[in-house]
Every structure is written in structure tokens, then in C-alpha cells.
Short mmCIF file of C-alpha atoms in Angstrom, two decimals:
data_model
loop_
_atom_site.label_atom_id
_atom_site.label_comp_id
_atom_site.label_asym_id
_atom_site.label_seq_id
_atom_site.Cartn_x
_atom_site.Cartn_y
_atom_site.Cartn_z
CA MET A 1 0.11 -0.09 0.00
CA PRO A 2 1.62 3.09 -1.10
CA VAL A 3 1.74 6.06 1.09
CA ILE A 4 -1.45 8.00 0.44
CA LEU A 5 -1.17 11.44 -1.02
CA ARG A 6 -3.71 13.90 -0.29
CA LEU A 7 -4.35 17.31 -1.88
CA LEU A 8 -4.04 20.71 -0.09
CA PRO A 9 -6.97 23.02 0.40
CA ALA A 10 -7.26 25.33 -2.38
CA ALA A 11 -4.83 28.10 -1.90
CA MET A 12 -2.68 30.72 -3.39
CA LEU A 13 -0.26 29.50 -6.12
CA CYS A 14 3.21 28.36 -4.70
CA SER A 15 6.11 29.77 -6.10
CA SER A 16 8.26 26.93 -7.49
CA VAL A 17 11.81 26.56 -6.14
CA LEU A 18 12.33 24.59 -9.43
CA ALA A 19 11.92 27.75 -11.73
CA ALA A 20 15.72 28.16 -11.95
CA ASN A 21 16.41 24.69 -12.96
CA PRO A 22 16.70 23.46 -16.40
CA PRO A 23 13.00 23.08 -18.09
CA ARG A 24 11.19 19.86 -18.13
CA GLY A 25 8.92 18.50 -20.50
CA TRP A 26 5.11 18.80 -20.04
CA THR A 27 2.28 16.73 -21.74
CA SER A 28 -1.50 17.63 -22.00
CA SER A 29 -4.22 15.34 -20.74
CA ASP A 30 -5.13 14.28 -24.28
CA GLY A 31 -1.28 13.46 -24.99
CA LYS A 32 -1.54 15.85 -28.21
CA SER A 33 0.64 18.71 -27.14
CA LYS A 34 4.22 18.32 -25.51
CA PHE A 35 6.54 21.27 -24.73
CA GLN A 36 9.40 22.20 -22.51
CA GLY A 37 8.96 24.83 -19.90
CA ASP A 38 9.94 26.02 -16.41
CA LEU A 39 7.34 25.48 -13.43
CA VAL A 40 6.80 29.07 -12.01
CA GLU A 41 4.04 28.72 -9.64
CA PHE A 42 1.63 25.88 -8.79
CA SER A 43 -1.39 24.92 -6.64
CA ASP A 44 -3.89 21.90 -6.30
CA LYS A 45 -5.96 23.71 -9.11
CA GLU A 46 -3.50 25.30 -11.65
CA VAL A 47 0.08 25.83 -12.76
CA LYS A 48 1.94 28.59 -14.24
CA ILE A 49 4.62 27.56 -16.75
CA ARG A 50 7.30 29.60 -18.82
CA ARG A 51 7.47 27.97 -22.18
CA SER A 52 10.98 27.48 -23.28
CA SER A 53 10.33 27.94 -27.01
CA ASP A 54 9.29 31.85 -26.58
CA PHE A 55 9.42 32.39 -22.83
CA ASN A 56 5.84 33.22 -22.66
CA GLN A 57 4.17 32.51 -19.23
CA PHE A 58 0.65 30.98 -19.06
CA ARG A 59 -1.51 29.27 -16.53
CA LEU A 60 -3.20 25.93 -16.92
CA PRO A 61 -5.80 23.93 -15.08
CA LEU A 62 -4.13 21.24 -13.52
CA ASP A 63 -6.55 18.66 -14.97
CA ARG A 64 -5.44 19.77 -18.42
CA LEU A 65 -1.98 18.09 -17.90
CA SER A 66 -1.08 14.35 -17.88
CA LYS A 67 -1.57 12.10 -15.26
CA GLU A 68 2.15 12.01 -14.77
CA ASP A 69 2.47 15.68 -14.62
CA GLN A 70 -0.49 15.94 -12.29
CA ALA A 71 1.37 13.44 -10.07
CA TYR A 72 4.54 15.38 -10.24
CA ILE A 73 2.82 18.65 -8.95
CA HIS A 74 0.88 16.63 -6.28
CA GLY A 75 4.24 15.25 -5.02
CA LEU A 76 5.65 19.13 -4.78
CA LEU A 77 2.46 19.93 -2.76
CA ARG A 78 3.02 17.08 -0.58
CA GLU A 79 6.63 18.10 0.14
CA LYS A 80 5.76 21.72 0.81
CA ARG A 81 2.93 20.56 3.51
CA ARG A 82 5.36 18.36 4.97
CA ASP A 83 8.10 20.87 5.20
CA ALA A 84 5.56 23.31 7.10
CA GLY A 85 4.15 20.30 9.16
CA LEU A 86 6.24 20.96 12.24
CA LYS A 87 4.61 24.54 12.66
CA ASP A 88 1.51 24.59 10.82
CA GLY A 89 0.36 21.11 9.85
CA ALA A 90 -2.61 18.95 11.21
CA TYR A 91 -0.09 17.24 13.68
CA ALA A 92 2.10 20.54 14.61
CA GLY A 93 0.33 20.64 18.09
CA LYS A 94 1.22 17.28 18.94
CA ILE A 95 5.16 17.57 18.20
CA THR A 96 6.33 18.84 21.54
CA GLY A 97 9.23 16.87 22.62
CA GLN A 98 6.93 14.47 24.85
CA PHE A 99 4.57 11.87 23.81
CA THR A 100 1.19 13.40 23.11
CA LYS A 101 -2.25 11.86 22.79
CA GLY A 102 -4.22 11.83 19.77
CA VAL A 103 -7.08 9.99 18.01
CA SER A 104 -6.97 9.24 14.58
CA LYS A 105 -9.60 10.00 11.77
CA GLN A 106 -10.51 6.41 12.08
CA GLY A 107 -10.96 6.49 15.74
CA LEU A 108 -7.46 4.76 16.85
CA ASN A 109 -6.16 5.93 20.10
CA TYR A 110 -2.48 6.76 19.79
CA GLN A 111 0.63 8.58 21.31
CA LEU A 112 2.96 10.40 19.06
CA TRP A 113 6.51 11.48 19.83
CA GLY A 114 8.47 14.12 17.89
CA ASN A 115 11.12 17.13 18.29
CA PRO A 116 9.79 20.44 17.36
CA LYS A 117 13.26 21.56 16.72
CA PHE A 118 13.67 18.84 13.93
CA GLU A 119 14.87 20.61 10.61
CA ALA A 120 11.70 20.66 8.75
CA THR A 121 13.28 20.54 5.57
CA GLN A 122 14.90 17.03 6.45
CA ARG A 123 13.27 13.83 6.59
CA PHE A 124 13.13 11.73 9.66
CA PRO A 125 12.26 8.00 10.21
CA LEU A 126 8.97 6.73 11.91
CA VAL A 127 9.37 4.05 14.57
CA ILE A 128 6.02 2.41 15.50
CA TRP A 129 5.66 0.18 18.60
CA LEU A 130 2.95 -2.54 18.94
CA HIS A 131 2.07 -3.26 22.56
CA GLY A 132 1.01 -6.54 24.04
CA SER A 133 -2.67 -7.81 24.73
CA GLY A 134 -2.53 -6.69 28.31
CA GLN A 135 -2.27 -3.02 27.35
CA SER A 136 -5.52 -3.24 24.89
CA GLY A 137 -8.32 -0.85 25.81
CA ASP A 138 -9.46 2.79 25.48
CA ASP A 139 -7.46 4.72 28.05
CA ASN A 140 -4.82 5.73 25.40
CA GLU A 141 -2.23 5.18 28.35
CA SER A 142 -1.62 1.67 28.96
CA GLN A 143 0.44 0.99 25.73
CA MET A 144 3.36 3.33 26.78
CA GLY A 145 5.03 1.31 29.55
CA GLY A 146 8.79 1.80 28.94
CA SER A 147 9.28 0.24 25.68
CA PRO A 148 8.50 3.36 23.28
CA ARG A 149 10.92 5.46 25.74
CA ALA A 150 13.90 3.33 24.71
CA TRP A 151 13.62 5.14 21.14
CA THR A 152 13.15 8.65 22.27
CA SER A 153 15.54 9.20 25.06
CA GLU A 154 17.97 12.06 24.86
CA GLY A 155 20.93 9.83 24.07
CA LYS A 156 19.24 7.95 21.47
CA GLN A 157 17.64 11.13 19.64
CA GLY A 158 21.12 12.70 19.60
CA GLY A 159 22.44 10.24 17.35
CA GLN A 160 19.32 8.62 15.79
CA PRO A 161 16.35 11.07 15.68
CA CYS A 162 13.24 9.93 14.81
CA PHE A 163 9.29 10.20 15.34
CA MET A 164 7.74 7.61 17.54
CA LEU A 165 4.07 6.15 17.22
CA ALA A 166 2.63 3.97 19.91
CA PRO A 167 -0.97 3.11 18.91
CA GLN A 168 -3.34 1.27 21.20
CA CYS A 169 -5.45 -1.71 20.27
CA PRO A 170 -8.82 -1.26 21.40
CA SER A 171 -9.42 -5.13 21.98
CA ALA A 172 -7.15 -8.11 22.53
CA ASP A 173 -9.74 -10.14 20.84
CA ILE A 174 -8.86 -8.50 17.38
CA GLY A 175 -5.42 -7.81 17.96
CA TRP A 176 -3.49 -5.86 15.23
CA LYS A 177 -5.58 -7.43 12.40
CA ASN A 178 -8.62 -6.54 10.43
CA GLU A 179 -10.08 -2.91 11.00
CA VAL A 180 -7.28 -2.19 13.52
CA ALA A 181 -4.54 -3.00 10.89
CA ASN A 182 -6.39 -0.85 8.41
CA ASN A 183 -6.87 2.10 10.76
CA LEU A 184 -3.18 1.89 11.83
CA LEU A 185 -1.90 2.27 8.07
CA ALA A 186 -4.37 5.08 7.59
CA LEU A 187 -2.76 6.79 10.55
CA ILE A 188 0.78 6.33 9.31
CA ALA A 189 -0.16 7.44 5.79
CA ASP A 190 -1.66 10.65 7.28
CA LEU A 191 1.26 11.20 9.38
CA ALA A 192 3.66 10.67 6.59
CA ASP A 193 1.61 13.15 4.50
CA HIS A 194 1.75 15.98 7.10
CA LEU A 195 4.92 15.59 8.97
CA PRO A 196 8.69 15.50 7.78
CA ILE A 197 8.76 11.51 7.78
CA ASP A 198 11.00 9.72 5.52
CA ASP A 199 8.75 7.28 3.53
CA THR A 200 11.45 4.92 3.10
CA ARG A 201 12.63 4.55 6.53
CA ILE A 202 9.35 3.62 8.52
CA TYR A 203 10.10 0.85 11.03
CA LEU A 204 7.92 -1.61 12.99
CA THR A 205 8.27 -3.45 16.29
CA GLY A 206 6.28 -5.00 19.02
CA SER A 207 6.24 -7.73 21.66
CA SER A 208 4.06 -10.47 22.32
CA MET A 209 0.52 -9.73 20.78
CA GLY A 210 2.66 -6.95 19.21
CA GLY A 211 5.31 -9.19 18.09
CA SER A 212 2.57 -11.25 16.38
CA GLY A 213 1.00 -8.03 15.08
CA THR A 214 4.64 -7.11 13.54
CA TRP A 215 4.65 -10.37 11.29
CA HIS A 216 0.97 -9.79 10.35
CA LEU A 217 1.40 -6.23 9.42
CA ALA A 218 4.65 -6.82 7.59
CA ALA A 219 3.04 -9.53 5.50
CA LYS A 220 -0.17 -7.39 4.57
CA TYR A 221 1.87 -4.23 3.94
CA PRO A 222 5.46 -5.41 2.82
CA GLN A 223 6.03 -2.24 0.54
CA VAL A 224 5.34 0.18 3.64
CA PHE A 225 7.99 -0.97 6.02
CA ALA A 226 11.89 -0.62 5.88
CA ALA A 227 12.37 -3.24 8.81
CA ALA A 228 10.46 -5.23 11.28
CA VAL A 229 11.42 -6.40 14.81
CA PRO A 230 9.11 -8.83 16.35
CA LEU A 231 9.70 -9.83 19.93
CA CYS A 232 8.20 -13.10 21.41
CA GLY A 233 5.44 -13.34 18.77
CA GLY A 234 4.52 -15.62 15.92
CA GLY A 235 3.24 -15.52 12.45
CA ASP A 236 1.72 -17.57 9.58
CA PRO A 237 4.35 -19.46 7.85
CA LYS A 238 2.34 -19.32 4.68
CA ASN A 239 3.49 -15.81 4.25
CA ALA A 240 7.01 -16.55 3.96
CA GLU A 241 7.26 -15.90 0.42
CA ILE A 242 6.11 -12.35 1.14
CA LEU A 243 8.02 -11.67 4.06
CA LYS A 244 11.49 -12.69 2.61
CA THR A 245 11.68 -9.09 1.00
CA VAL A 246 11.48 -7.35 4.36
CA PRO A 247 14.52 -7.00 6.66
CA PHE A 248 13.96 -8.75 9.89
CA TRP A 249 15.40 -8.81 13.37
CA VAL A 250 13.53 -11.42 15.46
CA PHE A 251 14.02 -11.78 19.17
CA HIS A 252 12.60 -14.62 21.38
CA GLY A 253 13.44 -15.87 25.01
CA ASP A 254 14.13 -19.68 25.04
CA GLN A 255 12.36 -19.92 28.34
CA ASP A 256 9.23 -18.13 27.14
CA ASP A 257 6.14 -19.62 28.80
CA MET A 258 3.64 -17.37 27.23
CA VAL A 259 4.33 -17.72 23.60
CA PRO A 260 6.56 -20.74 22.81
CA VAL A 261 9.71 -20.00 21.33
CA GLU A 262 8.85 -22.50 18.59
CA ARG A 263 6.70 -19.67 17.10
CA SER A 264 9.51 -17.63 16.17
CA ARG A 265 11.88 -20.39 15.11
CA THR A 266 9.13 -21.82 12.78
CA MET A 267 8.66 -18.18 11.09
CA VAL A 268 12.52 -17.71 10.86
CA ALA A 269 12.74 -21.18 9.23
CA ALA A 270 10.08 -20.58 6.96
CA VAL A 271 11.29 -17.39 5.62
CA LYS A 272 14.88 -18.63 5.03
CA ALA A 273 13.39 -21.65 3.31
CA ALA A 274 11.59 -19.24 0.79
CA GLY A 275 15.06 -17.73 0.28
CA GLY A 276 14.88 -15.09 2.79
CA GLU A 277 18.35 -13.57 3.34
CA LEU A 278 17.40 -10.31 5.19
CA ILE A 279 16.37 -12.14 8.40
CA ASN A 280 18.21 -12.07 11.74
CA TYR A 281 17.23 -14.30 14.86
CA THR A 282 18.52 -13.95 18.17
CA GLU A 283 17.38 -16.40 20.72
CA LEU A 284 18.06 -15.10 24.45
CA ALA A 285 19.19 -18.13 26.66
CA GLY A 286 17.43 -18.16 30.02
CA GLU A 287 15.10 -15.40 29.19
CA GLY A 288 11.35 -15.59 29.57
CA HIS A 289 8.55 -13.43 28.03
CA GLY A 290 9.38 -10.02 29.31
CA ILE A 291 12.57 -9.25 27.06
CA THR A 292 11.74 -5.59 25.97
CA GLY A 293 13.96 -4.35 28.75
CA SER A 294 17.04 -6.32 27.54
CA VAL A 295 16.34 -5.98 23.81
CA TYR A 296 15.37 -2.44 22.93
CA PRO A 297 18.28 -0.62 24.72
CA ARG A 298 20.82 -2.69 22.35
CA GLU A 299 22.91 -0.40 20.41
CA ASP A 300 23.46 -3.00 17.62
CA LEU A 301 19.69 -3.32 17.32
CA HIS A 302 19.23 0.68 16.85
CA GLU A 303 22.28 0.88 14.40
CA TRP A 304 20.94 -2.15 12.08
CA MET A 305 17.35 -0.96 12.06
CA PHE A 306 18.13 2.83 11.15
CA LYS A 307 20.45 1.51 8.32
CA GLN A 308 17.43 -0.08 6.61
CA LYS A 309 15.75 1.66 3.90
CA ARG A 310 13.28 0.66 1.25
CA THR A 311 12.90 1.57 -2.50
CA PRO A 312 10.36 4.30 -2.49
CA ALA A 313 7.38 3.68 -4.62
CA PRO A 314 6.68 5.72 -7.67
CA ALA A 315 4.33 8.89 -7.17
CA GLN A 316 0.83 8.43 -7.61
CA THR A 317 -2.11 10.83 -8.52
CA PRO A 318 -4.37 11.01 -5.65
CA SER A 319 -8.09 9.11 -6.12
CA GLU A 320 -9.74 11.35 -3.90
#
């Protein structure tokens, strides 16, 4: 599922930062007219172009351009929206340097962390933490514990700055599946549309039910996540062919009496049998179910994870 692109509200034309660059080719919506020209101004409704052949400037409704040219303009609009996202965007009020509560458009509770001092024109990774079954509910608080803060401490942010998202699953009976999974992906897409998030560096991790949710979401949306780190979870070995394309680092305690270690062993073996070469597995000798405190502070995990980067999907014209 590609990250969703949304239109800005109708507004004044934006001056193009590309106007001083070499002209690009443009094509009309019917394909009959092609010309070279500089983009001078643009909005979600129209563009102003300086034609290279005679230097005349003219305005065109956006829908008079080809789908490819429209996608190009929508991409520019999205980047301008993301550049402004820390100060003026839909989530600006939640970027405080602390975890801040919110409810998504689909009704999913979450807490979001970001640094208001981030350089807005840069793009930063997003780390998503999926909690276990005991933290499910509607208080928008139980999901926090200590695990998410392992990624947002001053020391970690100093070397590996990132946004952090901690959603709350409303019901352990559903888990990180079905409408909960869909609602979470819609939230991720909306955050990436309105904040300076690096679309190629979205990372997923979770423990217990969240570990199983990490396996499930990575299989359902393999093109979204740059890496996945499931702790003491398990998945469906039938998804191995899909999962082999996603970098994994799997952790499980060999004395886990809640989620048998065989569940991780089985998944790792299935992915490797499918040809997966991007999967790492660490089995913690003598450890039980509660391994987040020993896993998440690991410097080698942080270094490995933040090096992972997925190939960006081609830009698409919005359907809405």
C-alpha cells in the first residue's frame, strides 16, 4: 500500500523552487501537446509555466495536464505541506518533545513523539511500537510502559533522531488485525503526508501480541516497512514468500512460557526456506516472556534498524 497522497485545500499558487532549474517536459491530458518549460507557480488547481520556446508564461488548469504531470505537482504540494508540518500542519500541536495523545480520523487511539526542533526540510524515520494484549483498551495510556521511551531518550535521539508512534489496540480479541490494522495504516499514511517523515524509513516493532502483529502487518503491507523487529511473537509460515523481502530481526527468549519459542523458530525457518536472506534471529538463553527491557536498549539493534531503507514507490495521482 503506497503512502496516500492528499490534496492541499485550494490556496494561492506556490512559487516554484524549481523555476531556476532546467526546463522539464510537459504533456497535455489528451497527449496531443508536448512542450518544454519551467514551472513558475503551482497549486492543487492550476500551474503557471514559462515555455522554453518563446519564454511566454501561461496558466493551465491542473486537469489539463497528463496524469504523470499531475502526479509530479501533487508530489511537490505534498513536500511543501510536509516542510511546514512541524509548525502549521495537522499534527503540529502534537510535536512537543513529549509523547502526546491523539485519536486518528478512524478512531484509533495513539501517542506520538516528535521533536519540534527537527529541521523541517529534512526527513526523519518513524518507529511504530505495537504493545501486547494486556495493554489493549481505550485509556490511551496503557500502551506506553517503558518500551517506546527506549527510542526517544535524549541519548538515542542525539544520534538517531526519529518520530515515534505508539497506537493502542482497542481489543485483544481483534489484535493488530482486520480493521485495527487498516486504521493503523491509515494513520501512518496521514502522518507521513503531514510531517517530515522519511517514507523509506518506517520501522515496525512490537512484543507478544505486538510481536505477532509485527509479523502480520509486515506480511499485509510489505511495501510500507523498511524493517520489522518482532519480539516473542509468531506469524503464519504461509506468508514466508512475502516476508522474505522485508529485513527482520527477530527476538525470543528460550524460556518463554507464554508464547512458545517455537513460534519464532518456525517463522524464521520458513522465511529462510523461501529464500529470505534479510532475516536475523536472536534467541535469548534463559530469558522468559518479558524481554523488551533487554532487547530495546541494544545499540546494535538501533544501528541495524536505522540503516534499513526501502525502495520508494513511484508517485501516484490521488484518487480522492
